[in-house]
């Protein structure tokens, strides 16, 4: 009896609430207009960022399906590493990026730009 109760309770306590599962199913099977709009927004942001950097000689491949752009630290700054380069971007260009090392050892040598737009509440925008 205790075993059956434990199994039944585990389904209720640890599973996703059924209403959430139903909502997810409806969202996945429903119209994708909102998704298509979001994809277009991120595509435009990505293209603007990557093409803008290409114009100043900082070239790298466009990501294919994410709201982040991973860029290699430019050669003249590579020795300083991703953390120091991120600090340089913040202090000199007022651009916040995430240093690649924060995502593991293989992230070193890269910075991550977020294509999301977050209001700080002070009329300014920030990216990370």
mmCIF file of C-alpha atoms in Angstrom:
data_model
loop_
_atom_site.group_PDB
_atom_site.id
_atom_site.type_symbol
_atom_site.label_atom_id
_atom_site.label_comp_id
_atom_site.label_asym_id
_atom_site.label_seq_id
_atom_site.Cartn_x
_atom_site.Cartn_y
_atom_site.Cartn_z
ATOM 1 C CA UNK A 1 0.000 0.000 0.000
ATOM 2 C CA UNK A 2 2.820 2.412 0.950
ATOM 3 C CA UNK A 3 4.676 1.570 -2.270
ATOM 4 C CA UNK A 4 1.605 2.278 -4.418
ATOM 5 C CA UNK A 5 0.970 5.539 -2.552
ATOM 6 C CA UNK A 6 4.613 6.556 -2.958
ATOM 7 C CA UNK A 7 4.492 5.894 -6.720
ATOM 8 C CA UNK A 8 1.202 7.749 -7.128
ATOM 9 C CA UNK A 9 2.426 10.667 -5.029
ATOM 10 C CA UNK A 10 5.652 10.896 -7.071
ATOM 11 C CA UNK A 11 3.570 11.397 -10.225
ATOM 12 C CA UNK A 12 1.675 14.220 -8.568
ATOM 13 C CA UNK A 13 4.536 15.871 -6.687
ATOM 14 C CA UNK A 14 7.345 15.666 -9.223
ATOM 15 C CA UNK A 15 5.608 15.805 -12.552
ATOM 16 C CA UNK A 16 4.616 18.933 -14.393
ATOM 17 C CA UNK A 17 1.167 20.208 -13.392
ATOM 18 C CA UNK A 18 -1.351 18.858 -15.899
ATOM 19 C CA UNK A 19 -2.712 22.292 -16.842
ATOM 20 C CA UNK A 20 0.805 23.325 -17.844
ATOM 21 C CA UNK A 21 1.164 20.181 -19.966
ATOM 22 C CA UNK A 22 -2.141 20.903 -21.725
ATOM 23 C CA UNK A 23 -1.139 24.545 -22.318
ATOM 24 C CA UNK A 24 2.211 23.429 -23.767
ATOM 25 C CA UNK A 25 0.470 20.998 -26.121
ATOM 26 C CA UNK A 26 -1.896 23.728 -27.330
ATOM 27 C CA UNK A 27 1.037 26.108 -27.851
ATOM 28 C CA UNK A 28 3.066 23.541 -29.788
ATOM 29 C CA UNK A 29 0.154 22.544 -32.021
ATOM 30 C CA UNK A 30 -1.352 25.992 -32.433
ATOM 31 C CA UNK A 31 -0.577 28.779 -34.860
ATOM 32 C CA UNK A 32 3.049 29.849 -34.927
ATOM 33 C CA UNK A 33 2.552 33.491 -35.923
ATOM 34 C CA UNK A 34 4.044 34.720 -32.649
ATOM 35 C CA UNK A 35 7.022 32.402 -33.044
ATOM 36 C CA UNK A 36 7.576 33.558 -36.621
ATOM 37 C CA UNK A 37 7.476 37.186 -35.465
ATOM 38 C CA UNK A 38 10.020 36.518 -32.713
ATOM 39 C CA UNK A 39 12.314 34.677 -35.148
ATOM 40 C CA UNK A 40 12.193 37.664 -37.510
ATOM 41 C CA UNK A 41 13.014 40.119 -34.715
ATOM 42 C CA UNK A 42 16.062 38.081 -33.638
ATOM 43 C CA UNK A 43 17.153 37.568 -37.268
ATOM 44 C CA UNK A 44 17.153 41.317 -37.866
ATOM 45 C CA UNK A 45 19.061 41.996 -34.654
ATOM 46 C CA UNK A 46 21.608 39.285 -35.456
ATOM 47 C CA UNK A 47 22.133 40.534 -39.003
ATOM 48 C CA UNK A 48 22.518 44.138 -37.842
ATOM 49 C CA UNK A 49 25.105 43.189 -35.211
ATOM 50 C CA UNK A 50 27.148 40.769 -37.319
ATOM 51 C CA UNK A 51 27.078 42.925 -40.465
ATOM 52 C CA UNK A 52 27.968 46.032 -38.461
ATOM 53 C CA UNK A 53 30.986 44.307 -36.969
ATOM 54 C CA UNK A 54 31.996 43.005 -40.411
ATOM 55 C CA UNK A 55 32.117 46.608 -41.654
ATOM 56 C CA UNK A 56 34.806 47.398 -39.071
ATOM 57 C CA UNK A 57 36.743 44.193 -39.782
ATOM 58 C CA UNK A 58 35.461 42.003 -36.938
ATOM 59 C CA UNK A 59 34.118 39.105 -38.957
ATOM 60 C CA UNK A 60 32.597 35.850 -37.729
ATOM 61 C CA UNK A 61 29.867 33.439 -38.721
ATOM 62 C CA UNK A 62 26.231 34.355 -38.135
ATOM 63 C CA UNK A 63 24.553 32.029 -35.641
ATOM 64 C CA UNK A 64 21.736 30.002 -37.152
ATOM 65 C CA UNK A 65 19.231 29.628 -34.342
ATOM 66 C CA UNK A 66 19.789 31.458 -31.095
ATOM 67 C CA UNK A 67 19.248 34.784 -29.396
ATOM 68 C CA UNK A 68 22.974 35.093 -28.742
ATOM 69 C CA UNK A 69 25.962 35.889 -30.920
ATOM 70 C CA UNK A 70 29.279 34.313 -29.967
ATOM 71 C CA UNK A 71 32.162 36.332 -31.319
ATOM 72 C CA UNK A 72 35.847 35.510 -31.074
ATOM 73 C CA UNK A 73 37.863 38.142 -29.257
ATOM 74 C CA UNK A 74 39.552 40.124 -32.063
ATOM 75 C CA UNK A 75 43.177 39.183 -32.676
ATOM 76 C CA UNK A 76 44.727 42.416 -31.299
ATOM 77 C CA UNK A 77 42.939 41.780 -27.968
ATOM 78 C CA UNK A 78 43.102 37.993 -27.799
ATOM 79 C CA UNK A 79 45.986 37.855 -25.327
ATOM 80 C CA UNK A 80 43.998 39.772 -22.708
ATOM 81 C CA UNK A 81 41.329 37.035 -22.602
ATOM 82 C CA UNK A 82 37.569 37.229 -22.599
ATOM 83 C CA UNK A 83 37.149 38.766 -19.129
ATOM 84 C CA UNK A 84 39.523 41.676 -19.696
ATOM 85 C CA UNK A 85 38.186 42.244 -23.216
ATOM 86 C CA UNK A 86 34.639 42.320 -21.794
ATOM 87 C CA UNK A 87 35.745 44.915 -19.236
ATOM 88 C CA UNK A 88 37.353 46.961 -22.017
ATOM 89 C CA UNK A 89 34.129 46.919 -24.044
ATOM 90 C CA UNK A 90 32.170 48.005 -20.986
ATOM 91 C CA UNK A 91 34.460 50.859 -19.975
ATOM 92 C CA UNK A 92 35.404 52.198 -23.416
ATOM 93 C CA UNK A 93 32.308 51.443 -25.523
ATOM 94 C CA UNK A 94 29.613 51.136 -22.821
ATOM 95 C CA UNK A 95 28.706 47.707 -24.231
ATOM 96 C CA UNK A 96 28.094 44.839 -21.828
ATOM 97 C CA UNK A 97 28.917 41.349 -23.069
ATOM 98 C CA UNK A 98 29.384 38.042 -21.298
ATOM 99 C CA UNK A 99 32.961 36.756 -21.255
ATOM 100 C CA UNK A 100 33.143 33.314 -22.785
ATOM 101 C CA UNK A 101 35.135 31.820 -19.926
ATOM 102 C CA UNK A 102 32.013 32.130 -17.785
ATOM 103 C CA UNK A 103 30.531 29.293 -19.859
ATOM 104 C CA UNK A 104 33.444 26.929 -19.384
ATOM 105 C CA UNK A 105 37.033 26.578 -20.506
ATOM 106 C CA UNK A 106 36.070 26.230 -24.189
ATOM 107 C CA UNK A 107 34.377 29.622 -24.037
ATOM 108 C CA UNK A 108 37.672 31.403 -23.457
ATOM 109 C CA UNK A 109 38.605 33.553 -26.422
ATOM 110 C CA UNK A 110 34.954 34.471 -27.119
ATOM 111 C CA UNK A 111 32.386 36.967 -25.907
ATOM 112 C CA UNK A 112 28.632 36.521 -26.024
ATOM 113 C CA UNK A 113 26.288 39.250 -27.180
ATOM 114 C CA UNK A 114 22.629 38.872 -26.257
ATOM 115 C CA UNK A 115 20.122 39.875 -28.909
ATOM 116 C CA UNK A 116 17.477 40.465 -26.264
ATOM 117 C CA UNK A 117 16.478 43.966 -25.304
ATOM 118 C CA UNK A 118 15.964 44.673 -21.627
ATOM 119 C CA UNK A 119 14.761 47.961 -20.257
ATOM 120 C CA UNK A 120 16.683 49.050 -17.171
ATOM 121 C CA UNK A 121 13.850 51.318 -16.058
ATOM 122 C CA UNK A 122 15.962 54.421 -16.673
ATOM 123 C CA UNK A 123 15.323 54.890 -20.377
ATOM 124 C CA UNK A 124 18.449 52.965 -21.315
ATOM 125 C CA UNK A 125 18.886 49.562 -22.869
ATOM 126 C CA UNK A 126 21.390 46.898 -21.887
ATOM 127 C CA UNK A 127 22.674 43.731 -23.532
ATOM 128 C CA UNK A 128 24.719 40.894 -22.080
#
